[in-house]
Coordinates of C-alpha atoms and ligand atoms in Angstrom, one line a residue:
M1 CA 245.4 137.7 149.6
P2 CA 242.6 139.0 151.8
D3 CA 243.6 140.0 155.4
H4 CA 240.9 137.9 157.0
P5 CA 240.6 134.2 157.4
T6 CA 239.4 132.2 154.4
D7 CA 238.9 128.5 153.7
P8 CA 239.7 127.3 150.2
D9 CA 237.2 124.5 150.6
C10 CA 234.3 126.7 151.7
I11 CA 231.5 127.4 149.2
F12 CA 230.8 130.8 150.6
C13 CA 234.5 131.9 150.5
K14 CA 234.4 130.8 146.9
I15 CA 231.3 132.9 146.3
I16 CA 233.0 135.9 147.9
A17 CA 236.1 135.4 145.7
G18 CA 233.9 135.2 142.6
Q19 CA 235.0 131.6 141.9
I20 CA 231.3 130.4 142.2
P21 CA 228.6 132.7 140.8
S22 CA 225.9 134.2 143.0
F23 CA 223.1 136.7 142.7
K24 CA 224.8 139.4 144.7
I25 CA 222.7 142.0 146.3
Y26 CA 225.3 143.9 148.4
E27 CA 229.0 144.0 149.0
D28 CA 231.4 146.2 151.0
E29 CA 234.8 145.7 152.6
A30 CA 233.6 143.3 155.3
V31 CA 230.2 141.9 154.2
F32 CA 228.7 140.2 151.2
A33 CA 224.9 139.5 150.7
F34 CA 223.3 137.3 148.0
L35 CA 220.2 135.3 147.2
D36 CA 219.9 131.9 148.7
I37 CA 220.1 129.2 146.1
G38 CA 217.3 127.3 147.8
P39 CA 214.9 130.0 149.0
L40 CA 212.5 129.1 151.8
T41 CA 210.4 132.0 150.6
H42 CA 210.6 134.5 147.8
G43 CA 213.5 136.8 148.4
H44 CA 215.3 134.6 151.0
A45 CA 218.8 136.1 151.2
L46 CA 222.1 135.5 153.1
V47 CA 224.3 138.1 154.7
I48 CA 227.8 136.9 155.4
P49 CA 231.0 138.3 156.8
K50 CA 233.8 138.0 154.3
A51 CA 235.9 136.5 157.1
H52 CA 235.5 132.7 157.4
H53 CA 234.2 131.8 160.8
A54 CA 231.8 128.9 161.4
T55 CA 229.5 130.0 164.2
V56 CA 228.5 132.7 166.7
M57 CA 230.5 130.7 169.2
T58 CA 233.8 131.2 167.3
I59 CA 233.4 134.5 165.4
P60 CA 235.0 137.6 166.8
P61 CA 232.1 139.8 168.1
E62 CA 233.1 142.8 166.0
T63 CA 233.1 140.6 162.8
L64 CA 229.6 139.5 163.6
A65 CA 228.6 143.0 164.5
A66 CA 229.7 144.3 161.0
A67 CA 227.5 141.7 159.3
A68 CA 224.6 142.3 161.6
A69 CA 224.9 146.1 161.1
R70 CA 223.9 145.6 157.4
V71 CA 220.8 143.6 158.2
P72 CA 218.3 146.5 158.9
T73 CA 219.0 148.1 155.5
L74 CA 219.1 144.8 153.6
A75 CA 215.9 143.5 155.3
K76 CA 214.0 146.7 154.5
A77 CA 215.1 146.5 150.8
L78 CA 214.2 142.8 150.6
L79 CA 210.7 143.5 152.0
A80 CA 210.2 146.5 149.8
A81 CA 211.3 144.5 146.7
T82 CA 209.2 141.4 147.5
G83 CA 206.2 143.1 149.1
A84 CA 206.5 140.9 152.2
P85 CA 205.5 142.7 155.4
A86 CA 207.6 140.6 157.8
C87 CA 210.8 138.5 157.9
H88 CA 212.8 136.0 160.0
V89 CA 216.4 136.9 160.7
L90 CA 218.3 133.9 161.9
I91 CA 221.6 132.1 162.2
N92 CA 221.9 128.3 162.4
N93 CA 225.0 127.4 164.5
G94 CA 226.1 123.8 164.3
E95 CA 224.7 120.8 162.5
E96 CA 222.2 120.0 165.3
A97 CA 220.8 123.5 164.7
L98 CA 220.5 122.8 160.9
Q99 CA 223.7 124.5 159.8
S100 CA 224.9 123.0 156.6
V101 CA 227.4 125.6 155.4
H102 CA 230.1 126.2 158.0
H103 CA 230.7 129.9 157.1
L104 CA 228.5 132.0 159.4
H105 CA 225.5 133.4 157.5
I106 CA 222.6 135.4 158.6
H107 CA 219.4 134.3 156.9
I108 CA 216.8 137.0 156.0
I109 CA 213.6 135.2 155.1
P110 CA 210.7 137.4 154.0
R111 CA 207.3 136.3 155.3
S112 CA 203.8 136.9 154.2
S113 CA 200.6 135.3 155.6
D114 CA 200.0 133.4 152.4
D115 CA 203.6 132.2 151.7
G116 CA 202.9 128.6 152.8
F117 CA 206.1 128.4 154.8
T118 CA 205.8 127.1 158.4
I119 CA 208.2 126.6 161.3
P120 CA 207.0 124.2 164.0
W121 CA 207.6 126.8 166.7
K122 CA 206.1 124.9 169.7
T123 CA 207.0 126.6 173.0
T124 CA 206.9 124.8 176.3
P125 CA 206.5 126.3 179.8
L126 CA 209.8 127.4 181.4
D127 CA 210.6 125.2 184.5
K128 CA 210.7 127.9 187.2
Q129 CA 212.1 125.4 189.7
S130 CA 215.3 124.7 187.8
A131 CA 215.5 128.2 186.1
P132 CA 217.5 129.9 188.9
A133 CA 220.2 127.2 188.9
L134 CA 220.4 127.4 185.1
V135 CA 220.7 131.2 185.3
Q136 CA 223.5 130.8 187.8
Q137 CA 225.3 128.2 185.6
I138 CA 225.2 130.6 182.6
R139 CA 226.2 133.7 184.6
A140 CA 229.2 131.8 186.0
R141 CA 230.4 131.4 182.5
L142 CA 230.1 134.9 181.3
Ligands
5GP1 P1 222.3 126.6 156.7 O1 221.4 125.4 156.7 O2 223.7 126.3 156.8 O3 221.9 127.6 157.8 O4 222.0 127.4 155.4 C1 222.8 127.3 154.3 C2 222.0 127.9 153.1 O5 222.9 128.1 152.1 C3 220.9 127.1 152.6 O6 219.7 127.9 152.7 C4 221.3 126.8 151.2 O7 220.2 126.9 150.3 C5 222.3 127.9 150.9 N1 223.3 127.6 149.9 C6 224.1 126.4 149.9 N2 224.9 126.4 148.9 C7 224.7 127.6 148.2 C8 225.3 128.2 147.0 O8 226.2 127.6 146.4 N3 224.8 129.4 146.6 C9 223.8 130.0 147.3 N4 223.4 131.2 146.8 N5 223.3 129.5 148.4 C10 223.7 128.3 148.9
ZN2 ZN1 234.1 130.5 154.2

C-alpha cells in the first residue's frame, strides 16, 4: 500500500497504479507525468502528484511543490520534442473552473502560432474603487 492518500475510484490513481494504461513520460517517488488522452494541442501532457488530492485548495503545499518542481524540466522536454516555442501551464480547480478529474493535475499545453487552439482570454479593467476592500478581505484570510 502506498503511504499517500489514494482513491480507488479515481482514474488518475488507477493510472499511477498501472491498472489503466497511459503514455507515461516521467515517474519518480512522488510524481507521475503522461500524455493527455484528449490533447488540446500536440504534446499536451499532465503532471500529477501520486498523492490523491483534488485541488490547490486542499493539497498540502509541499505535495503541490513536488509536482510543480518537475514542470520546468518536463516543459522543456515537451517543447523540444514537439518543436513548440511556448506553452500554457495550468491547473483547473473545481468544476466551475473546468476540472473534470478530481485528482490535481498540472496541464502542460505546448503552443505554436499555427496550432489553431484559442482561449477566449478577455480581460476587463480592474475596479480600482473596490480593489482596496478586496485586498483587505483577502489579506485578512491569509
Ligand atoms: P481537467 O478538465 O480536469 O482539468 O482535465 C482532465 C484531463 O484529463 C483532460 O484533458 C482529459 O483529456 C484527461 N483525461 C481524462 N481521462 C484520462 C485518461 O484516462 N487518460 C489520460 N491520459 N488522460 C485523461
Ligand atoms: Zn486520484
